[in-house]
Amino acid sequence: MQSRFDELFRASATLVREGRQQRDSIPVEGGRWPISLVMDQPPELTRALLPLTSAVLGFVGSGHFVTGHPEAAHITLRALEPRRGATRPGDPLVRRCAAALERSTALTTAPTFTLTGVTLTPISVMAQLETTEGWQLMQILEAELGADAHYERDLGMSRDIFYSNVIHLAGDIADPSGLVDWVAAHRQIAPVRFTPRTASLVHFDHATVDGHQIIRMNRWYTYPFAT
């Protein structure tokens, strides 16, 4: 049966081959990369993503965002508002959402995930994560957020997969066909099981680290899952 990850690959492969992929940009007012709720990647997932990220860089070349970098990698739970440069940790919305995340993690044992392969989207190379336990957290979090969960609903977003992007495409791809063929060959890899230990409310900024552009994740509030 075709999965959502399969659908993404089929829809994106031709775009990438023809140079018609989307191009991400640094965070701007009202745009992408708003404050968000995420699960923090444990070391075993970060280690597994490093060789995948390195391989992808060999095909895409320079000028892209290395979101598989340890200072950038994360598993998104929910975006909370449009990007606002004036957002601060003490803002009422931020504090309410942090409290909702704290309540949610206290009600949820740490979910287990499996990294099973990579896929393409129109704007990224994505590590696909499989889980059954993670969806309970999503339901609890939406309930705890209450009215503050409106942003993604207003955008018509409905999250139906868990993932961790390794590269966000921000320019031309050096070897588009090579990238598509490599992703096709790594749709399924040796599975890596892992369990996030914490979840965070984060703010993103653009930075250059280790010679690569990244969208750096700054943790404002972090909470452990129930044991």
Short mmCIF file of C-alpha atoms in Angstrom, two decimals:
data_model
loop_
_atom_site.label_atom_id
_atom_site.label_comp_id
_atom_site.label_asym_id
_atom_site.label_seq_id
_atom_site.Cartn_x
_atom_site.Cartn_y
_atom_site.Cartn_z
CA MET A 1 0.00 0.00 0.00
CA GLN A 2 1.32 3.44 -0.91
CA SER A 3 2.18 5.56 2.10
CA ARG A 4 2.07 9.32 2.47
CA PHE A 5 5.88 9.27 2.19
CA ASP A 6 5.56 7.41 -1.14
CA GLU A 7 3.10 10.03 -2.36
CA LEU A 8 5.49 12.83 -1.45
CA PHE A 9 8.33 11.18 -3.37
CA ARG A 10 6.21 10.59 -6.48
CA ALA A 11 4.92 14.16 -6.46
CA SER A 12 8.34 15.73 -5.87
CA ALA A 13 10.75 13.68 -7.98
CA THR A 14 9.78 15.27 -11.29
CA LEU A 15 9.86 18.77 -9.78
CA VAL A 16 13.39 18.20 -8.54
CA ARG A 17 14.62 16.62 -11.79
CA GLU A 18 13.29 19.59 -13.77
CA GLY A 19 14.59 22.25 -11.36
CA ARG A 20 11.07 23.27 -10.37
CA GLN A 21 11.45 22.55 -6.66
CA GLN A 22 10.52 25.19 -4.12
CA ARG A 23 13.26 27.32 -2.62
CA ASP A 24 13.26 28.08 1.08
CA SER A 25 14.40 31.45 2.41
CA ILE A 26 15.78 32.77 5.66
CA PRO A 27 13.12 33.54 8.29
CA VAL A 28 11.20 36.74 7.49
CA GLU A 29 8.38 38.57 9.22
CA GLY A 30 5.07 36.82 8.68
CA GLY A 31 6.68 33.86 6.93
CA ARG A 32 7.95 30.40 7.75
CA TRP A 33 9.92 29.28 10.80
CA PRO A 34 7.63 30.59 13.56
CA ILE A 35 7.81 29.62 17.21
CA SER A 36 6.92 25.93 17.35
CA LEU A 37 6.52 22.93 19.60
CA VAL A 38 8.94 20.12 18.77
CA MET A 39 10.32 16.87 20.06
CA ASP A 40 14.06 17.04 20.67
CA GLN A 41 16.00 14.44 18.73
CA PRO A 42 17.89 11.95 20.90
CA PRO A 43 21.54 11.19 20.11
CA GLU A 44 20.78 7.90 18.38
CA LEU A 45 18.64 9.65 15.75
CA THR A 46 21.11 12.50 15.31
CA ARG A 47 23.90 9.97 14.68
CA ALA A 48 21.76 8.10 12.14
CA LEU A 49 20.95 11.29 10.24
CA LEU A 50 24.54 12.53 9.92
CA PRO A 51 25.61 10.17 7.08
CA LEU A 52 22.29 10.75 5.29
CA THR A 53 22.76 14.51 5.53
CA SER A 54 26.34 14.24 4.29
CA ALA A 55 25.26 12.15 1.31
CA VAL A 56 22.50 14.58 0.35
CA LEU A 57 24.95 17.50 0.50
CA GLY A 58 27.04 15.76 -2.11
CA PHE A 59 24.13 16.01 -4.55
CA VAL A 60 22.56 19.37 -3.69
CA GLY A 61 25.78 21.41 -3.39
CA SER A 62 26.08 24.67 -1.48
CA GLY A 63 23.45 27.30 -0.73
CA HIS A 64 20.94 25.08 1.06
CA PHE A 65 19.88 24.85 4.72
CA VAL A 66 21.39 21.86 6.54
CA THR A 67 18.45 21.12 8.82
CA GLY A 68 19.93 17.75 9.76
CA HIS A 69 22.68 19.59 11.64
CA PRO A 70 22.56 18.84 15.40
CA GLU A 71 21.76 22.51 16.17
CA ALA A 72 18.82 22.45 13.76
CA ALA A 73 17.35 18.95 13.76
CA HIS A 74 13.95 18.42 15.35
CA ILE A 75 10.59 16.68 14.99
CA THR A 76 7.82 19.25 14.68
CA LEU A 77 4.66 18.85 16.71
CA ARG A 78 2.95 22.16 15.95
CA ALA A 79 3.65 25.66 14.66
CA LEU A 80 2.02 28.33 16.80
CA GLU A 81 1.79 31.62 14.88
CA PRO A 82 3.20 33.43 11.83
CA ARG A 83 6.86 34.35 12.12
CA ARG A 84 7.26 37.46 14.30
CA GLY A 85 10.65 38.95 14.98
CA ALA A 86 9.31 40.59 18.13
CA THR A 87 8.29 37.31 19.78
CA ARG A 88 9.92 36.85 23.19
CA PRO A 89 9.97 34.00 25.76
CA GLY A 90 7.85 36.03 28.19
CA ASP A 91 5.03 36.82 25.74
CA PRO A 92 1.61 35.64 26.98
CA LEU A 93 1.08 33.34 23.99
CA VAL A 94 4.52 31.79 24.40
CA ARG A 95 4.00 31.19 28.12
CA ARG A 96 0.54 29.67 27.57
CA CYS A 97 1.83 27.34 24.88
CA ALA A 98 4.82 26.34 26.99
CA ALA A 99 2.47 25.50 29.86
CA ALA A 100 0.32 23.42 27.48
CA LEU A 101 3.42 21.54 26.35
CA GLU A 102 4.46 20.93 29.96
CA ARG A 103 1.03 19.50 30.79
CA SER A 104 1.08 17.34 27.65
CA THR A 105 4.49 15.81 28.33
CA ALA A 106 3.48 15.13 31.94
CA LEU A 107 0.49 13.16 30.63
CA THR A 108 2.47 11.21 28.00
CA THR A 109 5.17 8.60 28.25
CA ALA A 110 7.94 9.11 25.72
CA PRO A 111 6.78 7.77 22.34
CA THR A 112 8.94 5.39 20.34
CA PHE A 113 9.70 6.04 16.66
CA THR A 114 11.50 4.22 13.86
CA LEU A 115 13.57 5.91 11.17
CA THR A 116 12.79 3.84 8.06
CA GLY A 117 14.18 5.82 5.12
CA VAL A 118 14.18 9.15 3.31
CA THR A 119 11.85 10.84 0.85
CA LEU A 120 11.56 14.03 -1.16
CA THR A 121 9.20 16.94 -0.72
CA PRO A 122 8.99 19.98 -3.02
CA ILE A 123 11.25 21.88 -0.60
CA SER A 124 13.28 19.32 1.35
CA VAL A 125 14.85 15.92 1.75
CA MET A 126 12.98 14.31 4.62
CA ALA A 127 13.75 11.45 6.98
CA GLN A 128 10.58 9.43 7.43
CA LEU A 129 9.61 8.44 10.94
CA GLU A 130 7.06 5.75 11.78
CA THR A 131 5.15 5.54 15.06
CA THR A 132 1.87 4.54 16.60
CA GLU A 133 2.51 6.08 20.01
CA GLY A 134 3.24 9.62 18.80
CA TRP A 135 -0.34 10.32 17.74
CA GLN A 136 -1.59 10.20 21.32
CA LEU A 137 0.78 13.03 22.17
CA MET A 138 -0.55 15.07 19.24
CA GLN A 139 -4.14 14.64 20.43
CA ILE A 140 -3.30 15.56 24.02
CA LEU A 141 -1.28 18.57 22.91
CA GLU A 142 -4.06 19.95 20.72
CA ALA A 143 -6.52 19.59 23.58
CA GLU A 144 -4.18 21.29 26.06
CA LEU A 145 -3.48 24.17 23.66
CA GLY A 146 -7.19 24.84 23.25
CA ALA A 147 -7.74 28.08 21.34
CA ASP A 148 -3.96 28.53 20.94
CA ALA A 149 -3.96 25.56 18.52
CA HIS A 150 -5.76 27.64 15.89
CA TYR A 151 -2.81 28.64 13.67
CA GLU A 152 -2.33 25.37 11.81
CA ARG A 153 -6.10 24.89 11.56
CA ASP A 154 -6.42 28.37 10.05
CA LEU A 155 -3.83 27.36 7.43
CA GLY A 156 -5.75 24.18 6.63
CA MET A 157 -2.86 22.03 7.89
CA SER A 158 -3.49 18.49 9.06
CA ARG A 159 -0.38 16.64 10.20
CA ASP A 160 -0.50 13.00 9.12
CA ILE A 161 3.19 12.05 9.30
CA PHE A 162 6.16 12.46 11.61
CA TYR A 163 9.45 13.43 10.02
CA SER A 164 12.78 15.16 10.43
CA ASN A 165 14.09 17.17 7.48
CA VAL A 166 17.80 16.81 6.71
CA ILE A 167 18.09 19.48 3.98
CA HIS A 168 15.82 22.39 3.09
CA LEU A 169 16.34 23.34 -0.54
CA ALA A 170 17.14 27.03 -0.85
CA GLY A 171 18.58 27.32 -4.36
CA ASP A 172 19.57 25.33 -7.43
CA ILE A 173 20.48 21.67 -6.97
CA ALA A 174 23.92 20.69 -8.28
CA ASP A 175 22.87 17.18 -9.39
CA PRO A 176 19.07 16.91 -9.47
CA SER A 177 18.87 13.50 -11.13
CA GLY A 178 21.57 12.13 -8.84
CA LEU A 179 19.62 13.34 -5.81
CA VAL A 180 16.36 11.76 -6.99
CA ASP A 181 18.09 8.46 -7.75
CA TRP A 182 19.86 8.44 -4.36
CA VAL A 183 16.61 9.13 -2.48
CA ALA A 184 14.86 6.41 -4.50
CA ALA A 185 17.57 3.96 -3.45
CA HIS A 186 17.20 4.97 0.22
CA ARG A 187 13.42 4.99 0.52
CA GLN A 188 13.94 2.04 2.85
CA ILE A 189 17.02 1.71 5.05
CA ALA A 190 17.97 -0.43 8.02
CA PRO A 191 15.50 0.76 10.69
CA VAL A 192 16.68 2.83 13.64
CA ARG A 193 14.44 2.83 16.70
CA PHE A 194 14.62 5.78 19.09
CA THR A 195 12.69 7.51 21.84
CA PRO A 196 12.72 11.30 22.31
CA ARG A 197 13.34 12.21 25.92
CA THR A 198 12.11 15.82 25.90
CA ALA A 199 9.92 18.27 23.99
CA SER A 200 10.55 22.00 23.62
CA LEU A 201 9.02 25.29 22.62
CA VAL A 202 11.55 26.73 20.18
CA HIS A 203 12.44 29.83 18.22
CA PHE A 204 14.40 29.62 14.94
CA ASP A 205 17.05 31.86 13.42
CA HIS A 206 19.35 31.70 10.42
CA ALA A 207 23.01 31.02 11.15
CA THR A 208 26.20 29.68 9.60
CA VAL A 209 27.66 26.81 11.62
CA ASP A 210 30.53 24.50 10.59
CA GLY A 211 30.58 26.22 7.22
CA HIS A 212 26.92 25.40 6.47
CA GLN A 213 23.79 27.51 6.50
CA ILE A 214 21.32 26.20 9.07
CA ILE A 215 18.02 27.26 10.55
CA ARG A 216 19.16 27.09 14.15
CA MET A 217 16.76 25.93 16.83
CA ASN A 218 16.79 27.90 20.09
CA ARG A 219 15.03 26.11 22.93
CA TRP A 220 13.06 28.52 25.11
CA TYR A 221 11.24 25.93 27.24
CA THR A 222 12.03 22.21 27.53
CA TYR A 223 10.12 19.50 29.40
CA PRO A 224 10.74 15.77 29.92
CA PHE A 225 8.18 13.13 29.05
CA ALA A 226 6.54 11.21 31.86
CA THR A 227 8.39 8.10 32.96
#
